[in-house]
Short mmCIF file of C-alpha atoms in Angstrom, two decimals:
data_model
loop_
_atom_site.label_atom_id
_atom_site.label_comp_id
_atom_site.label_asym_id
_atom_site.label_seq_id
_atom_site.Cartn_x
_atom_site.Cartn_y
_atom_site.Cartn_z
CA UNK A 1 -5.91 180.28 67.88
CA UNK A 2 -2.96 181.51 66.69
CA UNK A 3 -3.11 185.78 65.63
CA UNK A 4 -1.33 186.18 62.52
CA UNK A 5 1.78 188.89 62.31
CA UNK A 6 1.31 192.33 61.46
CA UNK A 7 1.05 192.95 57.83
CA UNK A 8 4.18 196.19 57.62
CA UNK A 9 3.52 199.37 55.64
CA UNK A 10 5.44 201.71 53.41
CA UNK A 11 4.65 204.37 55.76
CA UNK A 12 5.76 202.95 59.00
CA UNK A 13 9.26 201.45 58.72
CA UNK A 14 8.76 200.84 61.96
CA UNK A 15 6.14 198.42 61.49
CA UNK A 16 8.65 196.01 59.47
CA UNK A 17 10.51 195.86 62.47
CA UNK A 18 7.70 194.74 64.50
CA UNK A 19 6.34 192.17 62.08
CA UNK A 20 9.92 190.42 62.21
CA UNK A 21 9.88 190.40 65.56
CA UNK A 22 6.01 188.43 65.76
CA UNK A 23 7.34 186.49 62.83
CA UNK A 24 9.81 184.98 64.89
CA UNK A 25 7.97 184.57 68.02
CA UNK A 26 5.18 182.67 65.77
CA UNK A 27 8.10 180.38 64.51
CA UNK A 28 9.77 179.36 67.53
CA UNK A 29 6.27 178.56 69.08
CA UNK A 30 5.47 176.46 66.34
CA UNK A 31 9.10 174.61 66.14
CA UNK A 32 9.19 174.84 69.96
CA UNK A 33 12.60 175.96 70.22
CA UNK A 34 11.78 178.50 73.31
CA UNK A 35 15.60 179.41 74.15
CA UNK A 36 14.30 182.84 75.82
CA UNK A 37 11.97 181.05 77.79
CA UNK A 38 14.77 178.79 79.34
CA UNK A 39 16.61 182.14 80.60
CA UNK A 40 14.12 183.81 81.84
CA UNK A 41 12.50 180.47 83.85
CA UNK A 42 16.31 180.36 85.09
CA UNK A 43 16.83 184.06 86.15
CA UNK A 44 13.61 184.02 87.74
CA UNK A 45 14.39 180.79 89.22
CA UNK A 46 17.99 181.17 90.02
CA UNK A 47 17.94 185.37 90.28
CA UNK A 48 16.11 186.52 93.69
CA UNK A 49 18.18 183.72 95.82
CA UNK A 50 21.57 184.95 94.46
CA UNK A 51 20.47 188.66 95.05
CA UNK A 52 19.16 187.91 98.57
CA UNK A 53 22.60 185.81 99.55
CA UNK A 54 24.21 188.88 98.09
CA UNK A 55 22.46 191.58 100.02
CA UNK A 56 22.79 189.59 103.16
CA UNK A 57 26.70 188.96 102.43
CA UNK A 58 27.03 193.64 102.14
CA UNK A 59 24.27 194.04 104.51
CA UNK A 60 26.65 192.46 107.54
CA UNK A 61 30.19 193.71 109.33
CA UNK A 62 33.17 192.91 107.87
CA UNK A 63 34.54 189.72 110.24
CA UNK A 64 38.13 190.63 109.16
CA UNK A 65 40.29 193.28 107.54
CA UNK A 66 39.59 193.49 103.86
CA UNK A 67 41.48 191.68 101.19
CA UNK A 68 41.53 194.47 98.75
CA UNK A 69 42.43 198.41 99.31
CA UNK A 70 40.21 200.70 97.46
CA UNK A 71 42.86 201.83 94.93
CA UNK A 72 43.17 198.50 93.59
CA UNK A 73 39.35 197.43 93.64
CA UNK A 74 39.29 200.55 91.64
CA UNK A 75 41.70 199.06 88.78
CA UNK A 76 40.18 195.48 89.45
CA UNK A 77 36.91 197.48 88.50
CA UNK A 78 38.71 198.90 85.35
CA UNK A 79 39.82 195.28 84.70
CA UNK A 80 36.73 193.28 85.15
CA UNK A 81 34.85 196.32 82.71
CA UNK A 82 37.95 195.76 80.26
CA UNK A 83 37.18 191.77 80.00
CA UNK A 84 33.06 192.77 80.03
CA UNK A 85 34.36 194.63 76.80
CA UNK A 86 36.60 192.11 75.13
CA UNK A 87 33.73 189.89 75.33
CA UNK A 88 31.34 192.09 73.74
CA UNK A 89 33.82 192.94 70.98
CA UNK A 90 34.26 189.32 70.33
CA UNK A 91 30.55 188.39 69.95
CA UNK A 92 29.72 191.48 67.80
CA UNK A 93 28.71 193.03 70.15
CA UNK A 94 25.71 193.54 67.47
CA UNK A 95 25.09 190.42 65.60
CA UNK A 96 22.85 189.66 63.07
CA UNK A 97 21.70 185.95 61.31
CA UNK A 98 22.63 185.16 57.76
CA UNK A 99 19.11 185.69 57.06
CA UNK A 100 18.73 188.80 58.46
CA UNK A 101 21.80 190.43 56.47
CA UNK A 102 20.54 188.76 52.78
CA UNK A 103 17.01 189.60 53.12
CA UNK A 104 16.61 192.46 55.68
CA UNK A 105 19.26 194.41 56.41
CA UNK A 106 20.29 194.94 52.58
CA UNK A 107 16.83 196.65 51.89
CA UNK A 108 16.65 200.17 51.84
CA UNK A 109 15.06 200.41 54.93
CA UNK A 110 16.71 201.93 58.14
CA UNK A 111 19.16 199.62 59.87
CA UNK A 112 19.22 201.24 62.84
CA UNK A 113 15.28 201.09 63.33
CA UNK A 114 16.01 197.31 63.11
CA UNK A 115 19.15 197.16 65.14
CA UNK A 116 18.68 199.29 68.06
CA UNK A 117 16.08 196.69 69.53
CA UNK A 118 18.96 194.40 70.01
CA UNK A 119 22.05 196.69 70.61
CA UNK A 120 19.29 197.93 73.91
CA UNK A 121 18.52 194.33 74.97
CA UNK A 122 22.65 194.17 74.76
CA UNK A 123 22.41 197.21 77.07
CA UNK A 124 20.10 195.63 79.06
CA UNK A 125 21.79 192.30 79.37
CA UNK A 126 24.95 193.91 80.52
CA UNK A 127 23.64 194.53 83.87
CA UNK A 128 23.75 191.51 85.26
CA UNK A 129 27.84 190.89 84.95
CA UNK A 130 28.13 194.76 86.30
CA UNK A 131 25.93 193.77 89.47
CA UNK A 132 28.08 190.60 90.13
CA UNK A 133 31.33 192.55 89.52
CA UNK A 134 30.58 195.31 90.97
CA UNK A 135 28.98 192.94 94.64
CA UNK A 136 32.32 191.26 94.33
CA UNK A 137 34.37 194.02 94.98
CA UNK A 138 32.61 195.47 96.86
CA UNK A 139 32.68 192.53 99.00
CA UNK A 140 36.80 192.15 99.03
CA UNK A 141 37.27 195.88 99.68
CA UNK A 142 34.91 195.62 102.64
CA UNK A 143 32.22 198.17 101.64
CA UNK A 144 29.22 196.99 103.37
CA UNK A 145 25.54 198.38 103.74
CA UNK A 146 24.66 201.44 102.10
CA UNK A 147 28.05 202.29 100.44
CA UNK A 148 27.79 198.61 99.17
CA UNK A 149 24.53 200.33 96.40
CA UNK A 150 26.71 202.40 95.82
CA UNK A 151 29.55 199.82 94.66
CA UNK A 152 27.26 197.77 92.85
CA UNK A 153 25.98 200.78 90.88
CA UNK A 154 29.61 201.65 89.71
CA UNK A 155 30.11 198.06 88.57
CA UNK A 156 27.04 198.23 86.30
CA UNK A 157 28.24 201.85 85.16
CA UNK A 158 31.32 200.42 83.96
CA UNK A 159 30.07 197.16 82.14
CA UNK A 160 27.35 199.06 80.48
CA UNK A 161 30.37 201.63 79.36
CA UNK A 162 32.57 198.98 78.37
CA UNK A 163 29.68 197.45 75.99
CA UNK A 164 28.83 201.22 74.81
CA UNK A 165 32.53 201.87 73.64
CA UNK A 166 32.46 197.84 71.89
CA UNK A 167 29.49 198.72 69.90
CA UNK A 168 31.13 202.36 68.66
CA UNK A 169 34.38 200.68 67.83
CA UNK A 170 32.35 197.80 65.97
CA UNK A 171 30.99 200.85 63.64
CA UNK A 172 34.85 201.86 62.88
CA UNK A 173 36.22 198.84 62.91
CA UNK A 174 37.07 196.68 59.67
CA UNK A 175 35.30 193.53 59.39
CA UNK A 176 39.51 192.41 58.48
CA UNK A 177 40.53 193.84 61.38
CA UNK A 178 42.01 191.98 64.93
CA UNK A 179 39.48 192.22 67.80
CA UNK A 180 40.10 192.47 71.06
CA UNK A 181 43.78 193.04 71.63
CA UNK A 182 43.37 196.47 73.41
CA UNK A 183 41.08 195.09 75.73
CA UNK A 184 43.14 192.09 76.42
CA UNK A 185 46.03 194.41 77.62
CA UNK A 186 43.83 196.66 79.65
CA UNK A 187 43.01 193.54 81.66
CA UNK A 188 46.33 192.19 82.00
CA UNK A 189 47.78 195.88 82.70
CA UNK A 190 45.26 196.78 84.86
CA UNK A 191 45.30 193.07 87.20
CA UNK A 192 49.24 193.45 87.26
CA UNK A 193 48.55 197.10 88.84
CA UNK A 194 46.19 195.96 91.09
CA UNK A 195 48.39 193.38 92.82
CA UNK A 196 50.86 196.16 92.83
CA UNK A 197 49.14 198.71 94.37
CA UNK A 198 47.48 196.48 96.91
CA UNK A 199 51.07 195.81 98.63
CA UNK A 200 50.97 199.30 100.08
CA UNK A 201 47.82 200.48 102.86
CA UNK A 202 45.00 203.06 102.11
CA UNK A 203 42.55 205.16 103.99
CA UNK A 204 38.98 203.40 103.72
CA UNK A 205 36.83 205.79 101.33
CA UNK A 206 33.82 207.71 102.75
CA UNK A 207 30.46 206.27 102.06
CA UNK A 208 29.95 210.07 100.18
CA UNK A 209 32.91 209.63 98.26
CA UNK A 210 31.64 206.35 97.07
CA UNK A 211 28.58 208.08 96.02
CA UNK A 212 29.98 210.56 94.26
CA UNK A 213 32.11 208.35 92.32
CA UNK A 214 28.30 206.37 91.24
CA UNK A 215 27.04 209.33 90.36
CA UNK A 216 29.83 209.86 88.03
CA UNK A 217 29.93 207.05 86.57
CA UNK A 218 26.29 206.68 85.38
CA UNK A 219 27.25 210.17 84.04
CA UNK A 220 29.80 208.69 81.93
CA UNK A 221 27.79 205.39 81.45
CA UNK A 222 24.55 207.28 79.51
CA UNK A 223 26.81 209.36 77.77
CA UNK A 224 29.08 206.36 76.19
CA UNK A 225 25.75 204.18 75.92
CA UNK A 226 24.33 206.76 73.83
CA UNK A 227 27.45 207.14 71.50
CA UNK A 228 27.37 203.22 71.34
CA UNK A 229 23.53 203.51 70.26
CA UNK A 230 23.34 206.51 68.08
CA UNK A 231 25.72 204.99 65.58
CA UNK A 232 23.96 200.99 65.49
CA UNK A 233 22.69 201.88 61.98
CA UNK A 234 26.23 202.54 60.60
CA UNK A 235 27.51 199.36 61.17
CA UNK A 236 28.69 197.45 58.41
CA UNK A 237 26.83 194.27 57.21
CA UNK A 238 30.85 192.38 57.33
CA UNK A 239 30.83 193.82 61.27
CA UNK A 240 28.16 191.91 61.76
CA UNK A 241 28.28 188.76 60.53
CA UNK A 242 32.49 188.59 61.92
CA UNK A 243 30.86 187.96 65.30
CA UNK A 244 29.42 184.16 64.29
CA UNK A 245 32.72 182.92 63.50
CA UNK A 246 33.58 184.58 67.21
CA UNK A 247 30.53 182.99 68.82
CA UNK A 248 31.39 179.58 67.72
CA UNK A 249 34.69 179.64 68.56
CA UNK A 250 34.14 180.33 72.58
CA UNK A 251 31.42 177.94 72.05
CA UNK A 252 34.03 175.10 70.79
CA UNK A 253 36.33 176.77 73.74
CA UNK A 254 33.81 175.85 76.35
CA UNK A 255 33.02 172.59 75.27
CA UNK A 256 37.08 171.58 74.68
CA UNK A 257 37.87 173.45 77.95
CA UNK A 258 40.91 174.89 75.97
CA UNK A 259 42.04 178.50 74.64
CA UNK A 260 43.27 177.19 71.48
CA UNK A 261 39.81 177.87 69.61
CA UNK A 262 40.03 181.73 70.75
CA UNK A 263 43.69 182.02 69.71
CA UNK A 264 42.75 182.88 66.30
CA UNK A 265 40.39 185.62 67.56
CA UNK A 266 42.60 187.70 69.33
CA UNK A 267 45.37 187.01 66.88
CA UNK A 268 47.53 189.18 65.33
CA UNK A 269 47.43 189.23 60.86
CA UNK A 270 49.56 186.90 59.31
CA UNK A 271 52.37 188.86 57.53
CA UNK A 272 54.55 188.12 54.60
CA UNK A 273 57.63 187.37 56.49
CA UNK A 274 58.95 183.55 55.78
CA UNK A 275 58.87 181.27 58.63
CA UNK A 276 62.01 180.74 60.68
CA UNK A 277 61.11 176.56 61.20
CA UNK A 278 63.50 174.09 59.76
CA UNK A 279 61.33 171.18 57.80
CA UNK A 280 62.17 168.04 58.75
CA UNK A 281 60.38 165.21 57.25
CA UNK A 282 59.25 162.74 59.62
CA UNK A 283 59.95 158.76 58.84
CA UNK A 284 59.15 155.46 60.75
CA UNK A 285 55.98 154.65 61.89
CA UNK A 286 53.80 153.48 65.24
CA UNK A 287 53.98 155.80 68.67
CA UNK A 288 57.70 156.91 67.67
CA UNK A 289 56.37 159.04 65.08
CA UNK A 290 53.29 159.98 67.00
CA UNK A 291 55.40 161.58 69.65
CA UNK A 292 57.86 163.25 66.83
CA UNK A 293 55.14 164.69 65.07
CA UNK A 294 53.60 166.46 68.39
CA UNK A 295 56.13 167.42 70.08
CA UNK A 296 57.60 169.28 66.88
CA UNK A 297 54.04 170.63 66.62
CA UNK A 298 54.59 171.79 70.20
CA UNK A 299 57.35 173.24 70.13
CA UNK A 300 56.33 175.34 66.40
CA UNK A 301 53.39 176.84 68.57
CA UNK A 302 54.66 179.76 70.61
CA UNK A 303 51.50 181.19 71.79
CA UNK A 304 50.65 177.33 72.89
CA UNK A 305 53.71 178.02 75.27
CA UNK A 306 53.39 181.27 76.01
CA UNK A 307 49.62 180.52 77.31
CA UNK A 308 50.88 177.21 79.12
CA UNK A 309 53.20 179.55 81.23
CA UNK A 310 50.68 182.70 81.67
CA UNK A 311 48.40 180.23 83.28
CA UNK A 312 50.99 178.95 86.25
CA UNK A 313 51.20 182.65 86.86
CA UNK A 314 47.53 182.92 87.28
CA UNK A 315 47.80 181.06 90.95
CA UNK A 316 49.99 183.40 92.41
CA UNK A 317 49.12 186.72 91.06
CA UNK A 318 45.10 185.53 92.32
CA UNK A 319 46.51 184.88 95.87
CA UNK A 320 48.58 188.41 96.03
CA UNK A 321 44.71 189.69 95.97
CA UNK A 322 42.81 186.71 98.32
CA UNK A 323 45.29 186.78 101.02
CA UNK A 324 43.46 187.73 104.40
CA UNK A 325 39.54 186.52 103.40
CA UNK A 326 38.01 183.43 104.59
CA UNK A 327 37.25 181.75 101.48
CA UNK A 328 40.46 182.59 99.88
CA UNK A 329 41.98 179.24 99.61
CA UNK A 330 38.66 177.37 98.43
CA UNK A 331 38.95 180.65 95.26
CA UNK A 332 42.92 179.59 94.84
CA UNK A 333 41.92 176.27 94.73
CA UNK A 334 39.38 177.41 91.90
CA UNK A 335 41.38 179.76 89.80
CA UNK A 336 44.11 177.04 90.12
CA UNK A 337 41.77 174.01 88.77
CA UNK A 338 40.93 176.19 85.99
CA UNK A 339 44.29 176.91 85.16
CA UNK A 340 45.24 173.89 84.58
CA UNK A 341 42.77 172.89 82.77
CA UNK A 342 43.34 175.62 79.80
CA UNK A 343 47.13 174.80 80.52
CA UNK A 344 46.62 171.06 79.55
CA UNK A 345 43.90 171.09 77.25
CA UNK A 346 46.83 173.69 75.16
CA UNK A 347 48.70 170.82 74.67
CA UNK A 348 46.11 168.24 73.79
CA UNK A 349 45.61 169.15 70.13
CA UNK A 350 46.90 166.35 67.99
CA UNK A 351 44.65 163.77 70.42
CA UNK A 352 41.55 165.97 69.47
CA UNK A 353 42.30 165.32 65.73
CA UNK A 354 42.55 161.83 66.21
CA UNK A 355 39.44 161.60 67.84
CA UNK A 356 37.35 163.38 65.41
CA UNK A 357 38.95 161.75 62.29
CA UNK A 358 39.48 158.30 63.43
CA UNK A 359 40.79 156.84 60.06
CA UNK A 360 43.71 159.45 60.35
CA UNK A 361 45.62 156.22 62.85
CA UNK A 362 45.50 154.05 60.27
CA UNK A 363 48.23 156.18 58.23
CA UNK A 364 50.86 155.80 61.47
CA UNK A 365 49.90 152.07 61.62
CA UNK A 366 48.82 152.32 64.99
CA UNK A 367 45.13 151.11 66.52
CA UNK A 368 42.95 153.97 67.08
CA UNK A 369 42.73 153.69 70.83
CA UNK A 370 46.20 153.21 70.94
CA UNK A 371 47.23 156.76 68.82
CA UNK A 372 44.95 158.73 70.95
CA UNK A 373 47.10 157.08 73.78
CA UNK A 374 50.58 158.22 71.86
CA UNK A 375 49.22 161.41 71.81
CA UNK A 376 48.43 162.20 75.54
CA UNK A 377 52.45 161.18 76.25
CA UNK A 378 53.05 164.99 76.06
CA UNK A 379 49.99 166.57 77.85
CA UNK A 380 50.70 164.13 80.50
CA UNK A 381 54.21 165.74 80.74
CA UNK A 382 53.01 168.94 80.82
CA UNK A 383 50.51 168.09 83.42
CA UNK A 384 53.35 166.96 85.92
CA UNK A 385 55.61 169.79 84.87
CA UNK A 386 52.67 172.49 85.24
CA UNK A 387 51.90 170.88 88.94
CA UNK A 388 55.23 171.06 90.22
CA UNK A 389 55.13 174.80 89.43
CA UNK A 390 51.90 175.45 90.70
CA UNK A 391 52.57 173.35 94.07
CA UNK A 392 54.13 176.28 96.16
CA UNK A 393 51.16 177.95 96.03
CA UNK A 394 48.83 175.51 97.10
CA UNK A 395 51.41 173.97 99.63
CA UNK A 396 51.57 177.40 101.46
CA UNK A 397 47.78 178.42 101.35
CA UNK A 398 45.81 175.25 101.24
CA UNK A 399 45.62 171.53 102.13
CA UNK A 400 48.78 170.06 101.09
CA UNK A 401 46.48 167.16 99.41
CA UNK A 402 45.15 169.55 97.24
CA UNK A 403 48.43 170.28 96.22
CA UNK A 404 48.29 166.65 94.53
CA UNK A 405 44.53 166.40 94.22
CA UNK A 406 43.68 169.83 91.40
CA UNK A 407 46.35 168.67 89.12
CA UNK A 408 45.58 165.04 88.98
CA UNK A 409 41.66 166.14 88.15
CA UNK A 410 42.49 169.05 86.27
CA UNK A 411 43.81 166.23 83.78
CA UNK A 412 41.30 163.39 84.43
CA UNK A 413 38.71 166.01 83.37
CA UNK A 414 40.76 167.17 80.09
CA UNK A 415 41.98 163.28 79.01
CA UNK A 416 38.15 162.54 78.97
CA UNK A 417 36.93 165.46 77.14
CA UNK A 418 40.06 165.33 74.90
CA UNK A 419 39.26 161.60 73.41
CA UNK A 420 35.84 161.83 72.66
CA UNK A 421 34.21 161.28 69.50
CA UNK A 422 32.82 164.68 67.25
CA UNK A 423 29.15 165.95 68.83
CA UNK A 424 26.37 164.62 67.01
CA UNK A 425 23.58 166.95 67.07
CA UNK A 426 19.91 164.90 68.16
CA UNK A 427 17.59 168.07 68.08
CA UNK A 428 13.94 166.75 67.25
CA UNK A 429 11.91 169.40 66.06
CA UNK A 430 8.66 170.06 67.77
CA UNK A 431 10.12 169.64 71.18
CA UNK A 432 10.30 172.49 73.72
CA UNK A 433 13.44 171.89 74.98
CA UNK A 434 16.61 170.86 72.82
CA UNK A 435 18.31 167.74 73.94
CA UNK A 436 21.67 169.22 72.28
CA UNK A 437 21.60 171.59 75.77
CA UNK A 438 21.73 169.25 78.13
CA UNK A 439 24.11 166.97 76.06
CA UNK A 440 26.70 169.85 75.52
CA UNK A 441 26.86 171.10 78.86
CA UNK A 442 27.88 167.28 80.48
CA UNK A 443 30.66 167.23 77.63
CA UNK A 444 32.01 170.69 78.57
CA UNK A 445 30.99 173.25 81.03
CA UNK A 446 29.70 170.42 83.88
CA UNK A 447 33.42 169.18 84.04
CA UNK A 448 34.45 172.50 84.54
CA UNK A 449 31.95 173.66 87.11
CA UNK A 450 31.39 170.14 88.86
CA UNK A 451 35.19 169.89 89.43
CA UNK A 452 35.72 172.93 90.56
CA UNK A 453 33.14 173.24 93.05
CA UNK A 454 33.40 169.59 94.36
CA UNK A 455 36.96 170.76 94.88
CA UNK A 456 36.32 173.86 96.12
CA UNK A 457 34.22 171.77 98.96
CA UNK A 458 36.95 169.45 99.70
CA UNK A 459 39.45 172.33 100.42
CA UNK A 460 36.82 174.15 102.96
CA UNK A 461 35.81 170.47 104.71
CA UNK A 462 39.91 170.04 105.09
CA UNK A 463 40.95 173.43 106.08
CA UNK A 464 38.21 173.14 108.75
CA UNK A 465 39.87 169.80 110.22
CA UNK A 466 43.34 171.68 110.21
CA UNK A 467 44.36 168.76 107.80
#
């Protein structure tokens, strides 16, 4: 038997808060979409083997000297809490439904009472990237046993700050306004310092220095936590609908393996200044045209380029900070796969609108098959361009197959996600787990993660034959 919700009272705002919340349990039991039971039956069955591998990785010697000094795992800290924070300023980091801001948050009841529940379970959520940044570093600066707690508790101070000073600036900031951008160059700044700084030696920090830096930072952590939380019912209704937009487009960035759906998040206003291209009108038809019309759309898209030539930077400025570990080649072999896949998936947006609107062929005359082919002329280009850049690296540091072997799949994996048809959703109500899930992580995310650990594999069985 089902218990009905709480009926609220005028006298207990709080109450309307807790009927919403047994409203919506009620409804996703009956429509069976249980999306909070999937992550918890996946921390619980995913969580205590990562923590155990993890405690058993800090709890041993160090086998070699240390990758990382501790004045640049201090900035790589800063860093990795900079990108917690750009993320949480480009999901909200408060959101709210459409429903919620026509029928519940325009009443004149509290909105903090009925936000705080979920700015805390943001809180709360934040942990998790704060343990596995602050376990990572702690591994590469070669902090081990008990000053590894202490590590991992200054990585979960600073996440948990960075979301605290996201959800203060989301009360300030204009719904208008561009998100993100500070952030973004606190990471970039802060990485480019690290590989600096990590050229010259350091003293080893005491285990009570290490402490004392914790301690600190949870100081700093409740303090900014509590200015992000006092202020959760002064955020405007725009603030918190501009994160769905946000949230679909990393979703659609995930699922094209490209950064071209989070360009318009982090980009600057348009102004009123005239554009500087020349029009040229385009004549003929067939794969002539096809290659006319992209590459002029190519070369009219500076931050396409600009993007294309951050990421064969990535590679090298990665190994400046995993020379000397074990598993540093299999993690440049990684960050190198991934690379190139947001490098070529940049250049693979006319071949994405022909596969979604599959009439559009017909006005160049060609077969459909046959345009989506036209239009891969130029990401295969930049593939081969991108590889020969990026082949130093892995010549030096890894297998020389891989060399070869991360370009060629980097662009197997983007030409098959590129020419696919639009998603059709195939949810069934009633069910208690969506199919959609499953479907849109084998279009997306499994090409991303299969390649690069099958990869990743391949570069530890051939570094261990000496091939």
């Amino acid at each position: 038997m089902t218990r009905a919700a709480p009926v609220p009272t005028s006298t207990d705002p709080a109450g309307f808060a807790r009927y919403l919340r047994v409203a919506a349990s009620l409804g996703r039991r009956r429509t069976g979409t249980g999306m909070r039971y999937e992550i918890v039956v996946a921390i619980l069955w995913f969580g205590p083997a990562i923590v155990i591998g993890t405690w058993n990785d800090l709890n041993t010697s160090v086998s070699s000297n240390p990758p990382l000094d501790w004045p640049a795992a201090g900035l790589l800290l800063i860093a990795g809490a900079a990108l917690i924070g750009l993320a949480c300023i480009t999901i909200g980091p408060v959101t709210a439904s459409r429903e919620w801001r026509a029928w519940v948050l325009s009443t004149p009841l509290d909105r903090g009472v009925l936000l705080r529940r979920r700015a805390v379970g943001l809180v709360a959520l934040l942990v998790v990237p704060g343990v596995i940044l602050g376990a990572v570093l702690a591994d590469a600066a070669g902090v081990r046993h008990g000053p590894a707690l202490a590590a991992v508790l200054l990585g979960i101070a600073a996440a948990i700050s960075a979301g605290g000073v996201a959800m203060w600036q989301q009360r300030i900031r204009h719904a208008a306004a561009p998100r993100g951008r500070g952030w973004l160059w606190c990471v970039v700044v802060m990485a480019a310092a690290a590989i600096v700084v990590n050229l010259r030696h350091a003293d080893p920090l005491t285990a009570g220095t290490l402490w004392t830096a914790a301690g600190t930072g949870v100081v700093i952590m409740l303090g900014l936590t509590s200015l992000g939380l006092s202020g959760v019912g002064l955020i405007p209704l725009a603030s918190l609908a501009a994160g769905s937009g946000s949230v679909s487009s990393l979703a659609l960035a995930v699922q094209d393996q490209s950064l071209a759906p989070l360009a318009a998040v982090l980009a600057i206003r348009p102004g009123h200044r005239p554009s500087g291209a020349v029009s040229r009108s385009l004549t003929g038809t067939g794969r002539r045209v096809v290659l006319a019309m992209d590459r002029r759309r190519l070369l009219r898209d500076r931050p396409a380029l600009v993007r294309w030539f951050a990421t064969a930077l990535l590679p090298y400025g990665s190994w400046a900070l995993l020379s000397g570990v074990g598993w540093g080649p299999a993690a440049l072999v990684v960050v190198t796969f991934v690379s190139a896949v947001t490098a070529i998936s940049a250049l693979c947006g006319t071949v994405r609108q022909f596969a979604s609107t599959p009439s559009l062929a017909d006005r160049y005359g060609l077969d459909r098959a046959e345009a989506r082919s036209a239009a891969m002329v130029i990401p295969q280009i930049g593939a081969v361009v991108w590889g020969v850049l990026t082949a130093p690296i892995l010549l030096l540091h890894t297998p020389q197959f891989m060399a070869v072997l991360v370009p060629v799949t980097a662009f197997a994996a983007v030409a098959f996600r590129a020419r696919q048809a639009p998603f059709q959703p195939g949810f069934v109500v009633g069910q208690q787990y969506s199919r959609d899930a499953a479907r849109l992580f084998a279009r997306g995310p499994a090409l991303l993660i299969g390649g690069a650990v099958v990869l990743a594999l391949i570069a530890a069985g051939l570094r261990q034959r000496n091939l």
